Structure formats: C-alpha cells, structure tokens
Tab-separated table of C-alpha atoms and ligand atoms in Angstrom:
chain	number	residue	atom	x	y	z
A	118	UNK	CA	63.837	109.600	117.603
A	119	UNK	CA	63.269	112.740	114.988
A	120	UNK	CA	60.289	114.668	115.379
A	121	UNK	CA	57.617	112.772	112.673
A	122	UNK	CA	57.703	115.373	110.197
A	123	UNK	CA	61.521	115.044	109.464
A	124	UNK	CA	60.928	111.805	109.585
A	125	UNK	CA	58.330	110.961	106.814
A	126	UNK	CA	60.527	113.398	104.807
A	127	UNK	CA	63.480	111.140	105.092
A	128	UNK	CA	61.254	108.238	104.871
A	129	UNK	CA	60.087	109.372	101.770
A	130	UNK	CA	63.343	109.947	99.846
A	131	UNK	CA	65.835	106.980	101.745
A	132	UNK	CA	66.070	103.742	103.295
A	133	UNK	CA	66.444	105.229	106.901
A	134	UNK	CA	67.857	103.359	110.068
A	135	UNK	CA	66.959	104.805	113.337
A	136	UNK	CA	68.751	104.460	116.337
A	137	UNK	CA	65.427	102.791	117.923
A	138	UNK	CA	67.318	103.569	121.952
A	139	UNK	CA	66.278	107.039	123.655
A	140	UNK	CA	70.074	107.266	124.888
A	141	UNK	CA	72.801	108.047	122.503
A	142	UNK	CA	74.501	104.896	120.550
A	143	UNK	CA	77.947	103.732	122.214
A	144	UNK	CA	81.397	104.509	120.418
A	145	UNK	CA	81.144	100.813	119.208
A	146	UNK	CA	77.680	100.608	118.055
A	147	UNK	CA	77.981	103.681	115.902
A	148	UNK	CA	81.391	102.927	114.447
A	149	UNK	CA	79.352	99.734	113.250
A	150	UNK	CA	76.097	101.844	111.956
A	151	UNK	CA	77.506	104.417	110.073
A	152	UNK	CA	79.507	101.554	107.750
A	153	UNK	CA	78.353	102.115	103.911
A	154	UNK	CA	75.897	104.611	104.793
A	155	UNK	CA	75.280	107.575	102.361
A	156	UNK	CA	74.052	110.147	105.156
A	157	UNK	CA	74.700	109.959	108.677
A	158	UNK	CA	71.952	112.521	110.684
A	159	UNK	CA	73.594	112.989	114.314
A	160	UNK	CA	73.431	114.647	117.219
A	161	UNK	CA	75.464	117.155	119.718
A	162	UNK	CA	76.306	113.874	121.848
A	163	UNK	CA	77.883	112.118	118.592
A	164	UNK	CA	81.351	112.560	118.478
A	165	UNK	CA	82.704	113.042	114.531
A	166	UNK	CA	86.045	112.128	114.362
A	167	UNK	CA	88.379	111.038	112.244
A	168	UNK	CA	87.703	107.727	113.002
A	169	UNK	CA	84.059	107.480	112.747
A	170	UNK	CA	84.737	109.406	109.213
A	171	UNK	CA	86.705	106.372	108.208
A	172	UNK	CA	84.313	103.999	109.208
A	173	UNK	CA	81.638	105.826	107.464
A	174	UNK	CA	83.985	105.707	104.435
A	175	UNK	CA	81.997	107.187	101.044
A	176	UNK	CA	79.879	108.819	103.320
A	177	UNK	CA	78.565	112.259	101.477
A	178	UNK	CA	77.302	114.130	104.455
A	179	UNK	CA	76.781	114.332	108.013
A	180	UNK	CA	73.817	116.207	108.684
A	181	UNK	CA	74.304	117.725	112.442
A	182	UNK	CA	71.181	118.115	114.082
A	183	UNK	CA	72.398	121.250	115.956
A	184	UNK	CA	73.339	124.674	115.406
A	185	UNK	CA	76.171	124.021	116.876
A	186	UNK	CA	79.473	121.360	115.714
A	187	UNK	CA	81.871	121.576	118.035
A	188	UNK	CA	80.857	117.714	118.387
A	189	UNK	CA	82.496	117.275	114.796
A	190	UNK	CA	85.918	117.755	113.264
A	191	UNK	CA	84.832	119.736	110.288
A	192	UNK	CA	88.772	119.720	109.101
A	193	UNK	CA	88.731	116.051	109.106
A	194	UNK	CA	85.537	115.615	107.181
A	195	UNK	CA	86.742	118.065	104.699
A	196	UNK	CA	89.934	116.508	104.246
A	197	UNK	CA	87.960	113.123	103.330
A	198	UNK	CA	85.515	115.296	101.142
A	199	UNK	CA	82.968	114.923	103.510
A	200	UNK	CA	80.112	117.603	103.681
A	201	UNK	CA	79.127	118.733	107.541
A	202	UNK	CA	75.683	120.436	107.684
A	203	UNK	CA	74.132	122.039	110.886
A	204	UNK	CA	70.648	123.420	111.445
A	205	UNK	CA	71.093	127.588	112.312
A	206	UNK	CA	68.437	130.160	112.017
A	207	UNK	CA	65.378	127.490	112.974
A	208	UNK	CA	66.145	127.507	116.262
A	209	UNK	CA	67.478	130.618	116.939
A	210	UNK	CA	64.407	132.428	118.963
A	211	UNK	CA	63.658	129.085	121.059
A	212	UNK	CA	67.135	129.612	122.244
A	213	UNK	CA	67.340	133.057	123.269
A	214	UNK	CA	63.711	132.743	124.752
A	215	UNK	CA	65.019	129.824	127.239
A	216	UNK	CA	68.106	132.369	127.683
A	217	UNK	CA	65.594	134.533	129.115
A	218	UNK	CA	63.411	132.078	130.984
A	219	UNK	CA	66.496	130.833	132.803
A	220	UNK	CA	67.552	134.843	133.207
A	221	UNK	CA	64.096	135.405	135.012
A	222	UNK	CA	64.326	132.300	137.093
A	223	UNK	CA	67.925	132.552	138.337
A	224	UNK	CA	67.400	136.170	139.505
A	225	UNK	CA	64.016	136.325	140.793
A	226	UNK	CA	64.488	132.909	142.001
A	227	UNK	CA	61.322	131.290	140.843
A	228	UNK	CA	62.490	127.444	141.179
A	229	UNK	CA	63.970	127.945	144.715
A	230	UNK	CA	60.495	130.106	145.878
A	231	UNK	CA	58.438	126.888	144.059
A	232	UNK	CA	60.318	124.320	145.629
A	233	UNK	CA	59.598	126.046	149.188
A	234	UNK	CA	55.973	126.530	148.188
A	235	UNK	CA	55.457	123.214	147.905
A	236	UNK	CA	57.412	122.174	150.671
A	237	UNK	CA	54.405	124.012	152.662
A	238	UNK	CA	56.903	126.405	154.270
A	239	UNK	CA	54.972	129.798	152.952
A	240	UNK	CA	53.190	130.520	156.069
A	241	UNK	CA	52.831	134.755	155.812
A	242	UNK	CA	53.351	137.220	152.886
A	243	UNK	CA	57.060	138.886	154.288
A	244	UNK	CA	59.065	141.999	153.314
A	245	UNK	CA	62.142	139.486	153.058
A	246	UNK	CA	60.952	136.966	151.855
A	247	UNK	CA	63.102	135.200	148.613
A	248	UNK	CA	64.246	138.789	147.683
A	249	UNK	CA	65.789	138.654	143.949
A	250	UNK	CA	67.416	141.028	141.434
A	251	UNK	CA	65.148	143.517	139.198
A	252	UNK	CA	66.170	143.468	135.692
A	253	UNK	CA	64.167	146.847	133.913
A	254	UNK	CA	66.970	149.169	133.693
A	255	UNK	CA	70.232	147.030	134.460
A	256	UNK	CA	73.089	146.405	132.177
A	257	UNK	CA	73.062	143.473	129.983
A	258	UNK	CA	76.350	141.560	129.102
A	259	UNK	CA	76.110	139.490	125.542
A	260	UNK	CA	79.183	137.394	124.836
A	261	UNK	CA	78.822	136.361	121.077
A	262	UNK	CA	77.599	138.675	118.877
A	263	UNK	CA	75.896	135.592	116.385
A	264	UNK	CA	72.475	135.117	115.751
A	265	UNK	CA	71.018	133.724	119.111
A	266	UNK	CA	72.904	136.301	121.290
A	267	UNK	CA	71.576	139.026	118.782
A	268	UNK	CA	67.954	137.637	119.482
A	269	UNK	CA	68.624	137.830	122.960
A	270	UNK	CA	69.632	141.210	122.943
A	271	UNK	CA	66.947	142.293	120.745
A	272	UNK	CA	64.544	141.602	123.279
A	273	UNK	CA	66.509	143.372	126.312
A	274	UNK	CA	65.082	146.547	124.774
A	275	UNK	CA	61.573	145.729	126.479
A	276	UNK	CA	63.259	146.090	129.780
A	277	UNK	CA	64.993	149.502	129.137
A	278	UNK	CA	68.135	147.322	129.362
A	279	UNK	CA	71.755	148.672	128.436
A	280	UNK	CA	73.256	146.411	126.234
A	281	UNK	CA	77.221	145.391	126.632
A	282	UNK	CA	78.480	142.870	123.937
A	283	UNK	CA	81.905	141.177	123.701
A	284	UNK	CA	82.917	139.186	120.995
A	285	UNK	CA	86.267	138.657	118.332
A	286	UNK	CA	85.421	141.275	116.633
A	287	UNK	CA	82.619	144.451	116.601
A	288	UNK	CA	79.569	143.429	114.666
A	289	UNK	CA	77.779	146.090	112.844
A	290	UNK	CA	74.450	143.958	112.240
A	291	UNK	CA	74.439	143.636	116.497
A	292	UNK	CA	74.438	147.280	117.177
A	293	UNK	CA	71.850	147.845	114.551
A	294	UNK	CA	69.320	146.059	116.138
A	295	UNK	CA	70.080	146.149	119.638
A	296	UNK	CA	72.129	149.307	120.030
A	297	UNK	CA	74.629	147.667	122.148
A	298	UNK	CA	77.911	148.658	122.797
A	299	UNK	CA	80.808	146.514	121.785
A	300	UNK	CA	83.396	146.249	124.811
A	301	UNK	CA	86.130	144.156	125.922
A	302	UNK	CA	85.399	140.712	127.978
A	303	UNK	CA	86.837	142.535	131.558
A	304	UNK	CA	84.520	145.828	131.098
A	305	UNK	CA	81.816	143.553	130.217
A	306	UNK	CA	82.426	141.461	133.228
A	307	UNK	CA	82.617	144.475	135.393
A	308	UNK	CA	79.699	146.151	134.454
A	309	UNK	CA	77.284	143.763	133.693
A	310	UNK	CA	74.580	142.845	136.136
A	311	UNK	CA	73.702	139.904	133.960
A	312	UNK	CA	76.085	137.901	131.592
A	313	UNK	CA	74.910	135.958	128.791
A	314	UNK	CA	76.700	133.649	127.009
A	315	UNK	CA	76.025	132.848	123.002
A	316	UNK	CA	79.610	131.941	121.418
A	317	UNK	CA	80.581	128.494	120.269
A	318	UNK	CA	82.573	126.159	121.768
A	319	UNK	CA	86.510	126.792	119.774
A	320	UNK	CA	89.806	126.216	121.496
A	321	UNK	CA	89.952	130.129	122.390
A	322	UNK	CA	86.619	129.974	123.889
A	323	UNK	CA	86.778	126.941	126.308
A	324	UNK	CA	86.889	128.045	130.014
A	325	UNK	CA	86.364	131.795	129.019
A	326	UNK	CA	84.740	132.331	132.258
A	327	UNK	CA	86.734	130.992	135.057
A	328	UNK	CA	88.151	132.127	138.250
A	329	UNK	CA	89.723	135.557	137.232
A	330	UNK	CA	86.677	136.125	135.432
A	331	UNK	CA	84.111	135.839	138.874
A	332	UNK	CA	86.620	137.785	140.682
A	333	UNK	CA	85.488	140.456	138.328
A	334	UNK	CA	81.428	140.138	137.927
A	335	UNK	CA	79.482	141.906	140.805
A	336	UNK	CA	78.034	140.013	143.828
A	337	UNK	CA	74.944	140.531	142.453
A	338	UNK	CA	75.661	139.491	138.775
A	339	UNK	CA	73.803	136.141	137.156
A	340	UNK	CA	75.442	134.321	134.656
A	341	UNK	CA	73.355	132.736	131.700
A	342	UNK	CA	74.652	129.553	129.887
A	343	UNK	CA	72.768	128.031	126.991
A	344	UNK	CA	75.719	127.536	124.315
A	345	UNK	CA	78.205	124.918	125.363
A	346	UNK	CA	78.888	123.989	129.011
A	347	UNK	CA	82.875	124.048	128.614
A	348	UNK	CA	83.175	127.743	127.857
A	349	UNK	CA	82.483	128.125	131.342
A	350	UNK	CA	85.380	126.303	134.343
A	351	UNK	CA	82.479	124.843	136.077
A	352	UNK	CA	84.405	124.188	139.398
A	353	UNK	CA	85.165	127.865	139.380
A	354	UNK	CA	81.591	128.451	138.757
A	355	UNK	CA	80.580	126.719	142.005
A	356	UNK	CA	83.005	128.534	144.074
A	357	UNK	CA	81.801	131.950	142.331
A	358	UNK	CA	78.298	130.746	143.892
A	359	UNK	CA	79.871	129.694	147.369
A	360	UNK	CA	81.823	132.483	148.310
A	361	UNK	CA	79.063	135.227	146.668
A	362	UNK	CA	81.227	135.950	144.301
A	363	UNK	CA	78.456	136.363	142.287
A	364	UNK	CA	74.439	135.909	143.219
A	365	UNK	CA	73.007	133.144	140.623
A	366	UNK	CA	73.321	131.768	137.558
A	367	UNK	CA	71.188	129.655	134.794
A	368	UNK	CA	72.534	126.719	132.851
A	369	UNK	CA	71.161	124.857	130.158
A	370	UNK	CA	74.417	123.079	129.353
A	371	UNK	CA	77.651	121.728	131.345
A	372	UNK	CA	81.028	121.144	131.444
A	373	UNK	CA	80.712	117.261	131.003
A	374	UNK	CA	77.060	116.747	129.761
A	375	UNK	CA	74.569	114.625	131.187
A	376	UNK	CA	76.329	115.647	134.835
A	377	UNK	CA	77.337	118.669	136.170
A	378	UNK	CA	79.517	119.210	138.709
A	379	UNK	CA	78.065	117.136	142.115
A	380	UNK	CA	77.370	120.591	144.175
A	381	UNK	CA	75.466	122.256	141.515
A	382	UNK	CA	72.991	119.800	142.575
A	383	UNK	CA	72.370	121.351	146.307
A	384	UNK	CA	72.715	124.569	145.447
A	385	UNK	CA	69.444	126.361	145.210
A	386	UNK	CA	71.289	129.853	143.394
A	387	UNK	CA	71.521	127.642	140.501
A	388	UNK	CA	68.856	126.846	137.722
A	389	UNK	CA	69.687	123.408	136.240
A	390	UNK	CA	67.746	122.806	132.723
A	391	UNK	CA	68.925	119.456	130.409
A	392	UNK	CA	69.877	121.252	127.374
A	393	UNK	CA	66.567	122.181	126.282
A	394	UNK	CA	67.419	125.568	124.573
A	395	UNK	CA	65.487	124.650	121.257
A	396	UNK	CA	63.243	122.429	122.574
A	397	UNK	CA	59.954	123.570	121.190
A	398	UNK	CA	58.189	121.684	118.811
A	399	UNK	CA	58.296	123.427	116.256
A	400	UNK	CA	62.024	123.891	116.268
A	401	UNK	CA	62.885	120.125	116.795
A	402	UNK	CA	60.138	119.666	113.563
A	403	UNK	CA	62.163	122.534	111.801
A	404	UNK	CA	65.816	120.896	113.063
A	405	UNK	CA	65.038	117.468	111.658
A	406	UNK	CA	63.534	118.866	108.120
A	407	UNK	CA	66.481	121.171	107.818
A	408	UNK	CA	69.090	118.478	108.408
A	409	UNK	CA	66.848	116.182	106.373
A	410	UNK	CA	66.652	118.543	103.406
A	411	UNK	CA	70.715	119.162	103.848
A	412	UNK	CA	70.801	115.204	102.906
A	413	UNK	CA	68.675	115.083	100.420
A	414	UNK	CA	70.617	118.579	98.451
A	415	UNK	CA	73.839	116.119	99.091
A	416	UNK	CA	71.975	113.642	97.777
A	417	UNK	CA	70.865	114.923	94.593
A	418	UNK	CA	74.063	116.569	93.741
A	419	UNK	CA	72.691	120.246	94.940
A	420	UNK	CA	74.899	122.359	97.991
A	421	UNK	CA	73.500	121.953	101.286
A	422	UNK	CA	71.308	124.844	102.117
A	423	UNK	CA	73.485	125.497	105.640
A	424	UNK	CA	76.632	123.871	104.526
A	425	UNK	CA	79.205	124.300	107.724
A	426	UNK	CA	82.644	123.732	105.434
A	427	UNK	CA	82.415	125.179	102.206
A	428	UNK	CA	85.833	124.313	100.981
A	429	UNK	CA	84.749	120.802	100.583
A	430	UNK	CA	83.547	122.155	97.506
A	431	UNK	CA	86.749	122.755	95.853
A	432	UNK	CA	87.621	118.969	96.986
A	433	UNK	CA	84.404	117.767	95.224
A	434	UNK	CA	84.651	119.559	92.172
A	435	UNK	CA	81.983	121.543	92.535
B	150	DGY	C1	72.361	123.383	119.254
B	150	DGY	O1	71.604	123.299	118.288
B	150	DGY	O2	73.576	123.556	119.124
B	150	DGY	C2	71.750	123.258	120.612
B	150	DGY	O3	72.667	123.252	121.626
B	150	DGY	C3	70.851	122.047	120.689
B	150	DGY	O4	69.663	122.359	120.151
C-alpha cells in the first residue's frame, strides 16, 4: 500500500489497481498485472526486465518508487520507448539521518547495551562496561559523493569530523559544503574510523567492499550501509566482524534482501535495520506523490519531473 496522500492523487486522475498483499507480487502475478496498463508504480523488490517490459507492452512509464533503479533495466525500457522515473531529493535527509542513527548505534553500541538492559543483567554502573567508539573529532569516510552521502557529510561538521570522500570522480558541489577531501577508495579505507556508504548499485560498484578491503579498515573502524546491500561481499563482512578485522558495522540493506547472511543474526557488533532509510512519513507521502506526479506528466504528454533515461526522448519524439 502507498501512503494515502499519493494515493487519492492517483485516485483522482486514473483507474488504479493496488497490489491489495503487504508482500511483494510473485514473478507470475505481476507479469499478469502489468498487461495493458498505462503506468506501472513499483518498488525496489520489482524486478524490470525485459520481460516484464514486454508484458507491459504500450506501457508509457514505470514510476520507481525509489531513489534508487538498480531494480530496473533502464536500457531495456528505453529501447521499447519506455520512460523510467525514480523519486530523488524527497528522501534524501531521511536517509542520511538513519545513516547516522545506525552510525551512533553500531559504535556506541546502543542495541547490544538495550538488549542486556532488559535482559536484567545491569547490576552496577562499571568503568568497562559496553565501552564503544567516540565519534567528535574522528575521520569520516563517504563513498559516493551524490546527494544522500553529501547530506551525510554535511552534518559530520557538528562533530568536528574530518571528512574523506571517494567516488568516480572529484565533486566540486561535495567539498563546498562539507569541505571534504576527495581520496582514493584504499586511503579512504585506511584512514577512516567510520565508512559510509552512499553509491548506487552498477556493475563496478557490486562487492566494492570485500575481503582486501577489511584487511585495510582499522580494528576499530564501523562500516555504514544504507544504499544497496550487494556493494558490500557480505560473507567477507562477517569474517571482518569475526576475526576484529574491524569493530562494528550498521546495515540497512543486504546482499540478498529480506535475509542476510545467517551469522549476522548472532552477532551483537552488528545493527540489523529492514531497509528503512526513508521511512518517515513524510518521505513515503512525498515518494508516492512524486512517482504519482511522474505518471500523471507521462500521462498528459509533459516530461517527468525526475525522468531517470532521458534519451527516451529522442525515441518518443519529443
Ligand atoms: C531508495 O529509495 O532507493 C531506498 O533504498 C528506499 O527508500
């Protein structure tokens, strides 16, 4: 289900079907759905390939409702002259906030220290007890220079932080307002005593951080993951976390979403959240009347306001 707004907004302008399940619609069900549809409105568990573009044949756009596509082959849809809008911007603070809230918990362990709380083992106040890592001061590693790891980094500067950012190429706009400094992924990895990642999932990101990439991150580094779970080799992850290769880390998302990898589970220097990086309400409202208004500019013959593959244009004649 959409958040209401978005959906008296669609309601108003189209005949809308909803998929009435809380769980994601099976291959087959959806291959039937999306037949003579003019919109299809999805989400980061639909898979958009070519052959659910064929099934949805004369479909004008699919409206993603996610910053993020990797779920979609935009080449496919473009080569069909199918438009592929996402929802950027909108949820762009909720995201780096939860980058932070999982930051705080993973090093300061604040869900293992609950957990033992209310297990009724806090007996006496003790020098060692559930000792963390401070973050005023340390070094701050950004990988992906786009909007949510700039409003990440942005808000580093409360904490005195020095700011480390990797990415394809230097961005001007990130230094401006964060004054990081752009290195390369192994200095960042080095000298970082916290590691965030905000890149999308491509083919040259998947498994960025894997084994040889732990061996390089201090025992006391945390890693932060709220963009896609493959850019990080989770198995490598929970060896990093064994051995002490590195001292915690915070996910939002995972290698092969809803499970992660069976240990993660046990582990207690480990934050597991369900993908909830923009899950405020008003960034779900502002999601679904984003990706609604993207339907309705297809619609009515206007561009999608955040249009993912602009060369569709040329196809359509516009
Ligand atoms: C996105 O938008 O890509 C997030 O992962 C889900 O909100």
């Amino acid at each position: 289900m959409l958040p209401p707004a978005a959906m008296e907004f669609l309601e108003q302008h189209f005949n809308v079907e909803v998929n009435p399940e809380d769980r994601p619609l099976t291959r087959e069900e959806i291959l039937e759905k999306v037949k003579g549809r003019d919109a299809v409105l999805t989400q980061l568990v639909d898979k958009v390939d070519a052959e659910l573009l064929d099934a949805a044949k004369g479909v004008k756009i699919i409206a993603n409702y996610a910053v993020g596509y990797d779920n979609i082959d935009v080449d496919a849809a473009t080569q069909r002259g199918v438009m592929i809008s996402n929802t950027p911007d909108v949820l762009t603070d909720a995201t780096a906030e939860l980058a932070w809230a999982l930051l705080f918990a993973a090093a300061r362990r604040i869900v293992e220290a609950d957990k033992y709380f209310r297990a009724g083992k806090y007996k006496s106040w003790s020098p060692m007890l559930l000792l963390g890592q401070g973050v005023s001061g340390k070094t701050l590693g950004v990988i992906g220079a786009g909007r949510i790891g700039t409003a990440f980094a942005v808000k580093a500067k409360g904490f005195n932080m020095r700011i480390l950012y990797a990415d394809e190429k230097p961005n001007p706009r990130f230094e401006e307002q964060t004054g990081g400094q752009y290195v390369d992924k192994e200095t960042l990895l080095r000298e970082s005593d916290f590691v965030s990642i905000h890149c999308p999932l491509l083919p040259s990101t998947r498994h960025l951080i894997g084994d040889k990439e732990f061996d390089l991150m201090k025992k006391t580094a945390v890693l932060i993951n709220t963009a896609r779970g493959p850019i990080v080799d989770e198995k490598a992850l929970v060896r990093a976390l064994k051995e002490g290769k590195i001292f915690a880390a915070g996910l939002d998302v995972y290698e092969n979403e809803p499970a992660a990898e069976p240990e993660l589970y046990e582990m207690d220097n480990v934050v597991l959240l369900p993908h909830i990086g923009s899950a405020t309400t008003k960034s779900r409202e502002d999601m679904g009347i984003l990706a609604a208004s993207n339907i309705l500019d297809a619609y009515e013959g206007r561009v999608p306001r955040t249009l993912v593959n602009r060369e569709v244009l040329n196809k359509l004649g516009k």
